XYZ file of C-alpha atoms in Angstrom:
169
model
C 7.443 5.003 13.938
C 6.922 1.417 12.835
C 8.304 0.248 16.170
C 5.694 2.154 18.183
C 2.607 1.497 16.131
C 1.845 -2.035 17.347
C 2.045 -0.760 20.935
C -0.009 2.301 20.091
C -2.764 0.337 18.364
C -2.891 -2.467 20.941
C -3.195 0.290 23.551
C -6.204 1.498 21.555
C -7.775 -1.981 21.974
C -7.027 -3.208 18.457
C -6.214 -6.919 18.333
C -2.736 -8.076 17.352
C -3.982 -9.746 14.184
C -5.577 -6.466 13.103
C -2.401 -4.563 14.001
C -0.497 -7.004 11.791
C -2.933 -6.300 8.975
C -2.487 -2.552 9.458
C 1.307 -2.953 9.293
C 0.929 -5.094 6.171
C -1.066 -2.357 4.427
C 1.442 0.264 5.623
C 4.256 -1.673 3.953
C 2.270 -2.571 0.835
C 1.129 0.971 0.209
C 4.654 2.192 0.934
C 5.986 -0.254 -1.660
C 3.463 1.051 -4.169
C 4.628 4.549 -3.274
C 8.192 3.478 -4.027
C 7.168 2.321 -7.482
C 5.314 5.579 -8.045
C 8.190 7.793 -6.872
C 10.650 5.763 -8.960
C 8.472 6.362 -12.000
C 8.306 10.091 -11.222
C 12.074 10.273 -10.785
C 12.741 8.479 -14.071
C 10.326 10.754 -15.875
C 11.146 14.170 -14.355
C 14.607 13.732 -12.726
C 13.578 15.878 -9.751
C 14.761 13.703 -6.869
C 15.112 16.452 -4.276
C 11.620 17.681 -5.035
C 10.146 14.172 -4.767
C 11.837 13.658 -1.385
C 10.669 17.050 -0.147
C 7.098 16.411 -1.250
C 7.144 12.963 0.362
C 8.279 14.372 3.704
C 6.009 17.411 3.522
C 2.947 15.236 2.849
C 3.861 12.443 5.291
C 4.505 14.718 8.271
C 1.008 16.178 8.791
C -0.649 12.897 7.875
C 1.366 11.012 10.486
C 0.900 13.833 13.007
C -2.875 13.604 12.675
C -2.677 9.817 12.980
C -2.197 10.445 16.698
C -4.879 13.119 16.900
C -7.635 10.853 15.620
C -8.928 7.445 16.632
C -10.257 4.289 15.063
C -10.514 3.836 11.329
C -9.469 7.417 10.534
C -6.225 6.949 12.475
C -5.525 3.719 10.609
C -6.221 5.276 7.199
C -3.957 8.217 8.006
C -1.173 5.897 9.182
C -1.320 3.727 6.065
C -1.504 6.796 3.802
C 1.466 8.301 5.617
C 3.342 5.088 4.853
C 2.768 5.671 1.151
C 4.576 9.012 1.283
C 7.183 8.067 3.882
C 8.381 4.845 2.271
C 8.030 6.171 -1.270
C 11.100 8.368 -0.925
C 13.507 5.481 -0.257
C 14.117 4.435 -3.903
C 14.718 8.059 -4.848
C 17.189 8.421 -1.968
C 19.028 5.322 -3.200
C 19.167 6.635 -6.759
C 20.355 10.078 -5.708
C 23.046 8.572 -3.487
C 24.199 6.437 -6.400
C 24.378 9.581 -8.531
C 26.529 11.246 -5.862
C 28.862 8.219 -5.687
C 28.930 6.951 -9.293
C 32.058 4.845 -8.777
C 30.666 3.228 -5.628
C 27.133 2.121 -6.449
C 27.148 -0.695 -3.875
C 28.390 1.618 -1.135
C 25.749 4.171 -2.075
C 22.978 1.564 -1.902
C 24.236 0.125 1.374
C 24.260 3.569 2.983
C 20.520 3.857 2.424
C 19.494 0.202 2.754
C 21.855 -0.878 5.537
C 23.531 1.949 7.401
C 20.437 4.127 7.838
C 18.216 1.357 9.267
C 21.130 0.245 11.445
C 21.484 3.693 12.964
C 17.706 3.848 13.376
C 17.754 0.511 15.227
C 20.438 1.768 17.595
C 18.490 4.940 18.342
C 15.385 2.848 19.071
C 16.988 1.746 22.330
C 17.029 5.324 23.561
C 13.745 6.333 21.968
C 12.040 3.296 23.483
C 13.205 4.357 26.934
C 12.014 7.901 26.236
C 8.617 6.543 25.134
C 8.390 4.606 28.400
C 9.029 7.799 30.342
C 7.006 10.419 28.432
C 4.635 8.263 26.357
C 4.465 7.315 22.699
C 2.365 10.273 21.554
C 4.608 12.837 23.284
C 7.690 11.207 21.780
C 6.137 11.263 18.310
C 5.482 14.987 18.764
C 9.189 15.520 19.472
C 10.126 13.358 16.502
C 7.916 15.496 14.272
C 10.048 18.491 15.262
C 13.075 16.572 13.960
C 11.224 15.752 10.751
C 10.411 19.435 10.233
C 14.111 20.249 10.739
C 14.947 17.569 8.154
C 12.481 19.067 5.684
C 14.099 22.467 6.125
C 17.529 20.934 5.499
C 16.223 19.282 2.339
C 15.650 22.681 0.786
C 19.451 23.038 0.567
C 19.727 19.855 -1.542
C 18.850 21.452 -4.885
C 21.611 24.017 -4.313
C 24.155 21.297 -3.521
C 22.932 19.224 -6.448
C 23.342 22.165 -8.818
C 26.811 22.870 -7.435
C 27.901 19.248 -7.947
C 26.529 19.269 -11.477
C 28.412 22.485 -12.262
C 31.650 20.989 -10.885
C 31.186 17.886 -12.998
C 30.546 19.911 -16.160
C 33.335 22.464 -15.517
C 36.301 20.634 -13.933
């Protein structure tokens, strides 16, 4: 998503300096979202729920980013960044809980491996965007996000099962 947005907004006649400002606010609000979700996780210990809510709220917001224009599109994109980026600290923490003896490995899976795989897929997604267009590609990606959200509903069951195994060896 972040890869396409400068192209999308420059195609909408927004200057590069303004696109840079938009990306800055996307990242800043996402960072604030990370602090907020970290606080929620520490307080309520409901990581799966926080991740699900983040995805469920980010998906329609980012979908409508491409259905609107101008300032509304920008506000939706930046707001979507809040929810999308906010789940990363919770993902790191939950991975560390799953791999308690390998905290560094757990962190590197989320902070290194995941973005690395995303970068590799960008080669193919970039070519697809050239062929079918950015908006059409985003629509297909939203289908994948919906599939991911559906998969996330199995996490609480797996989490409960792991907790039961740990308590009853």
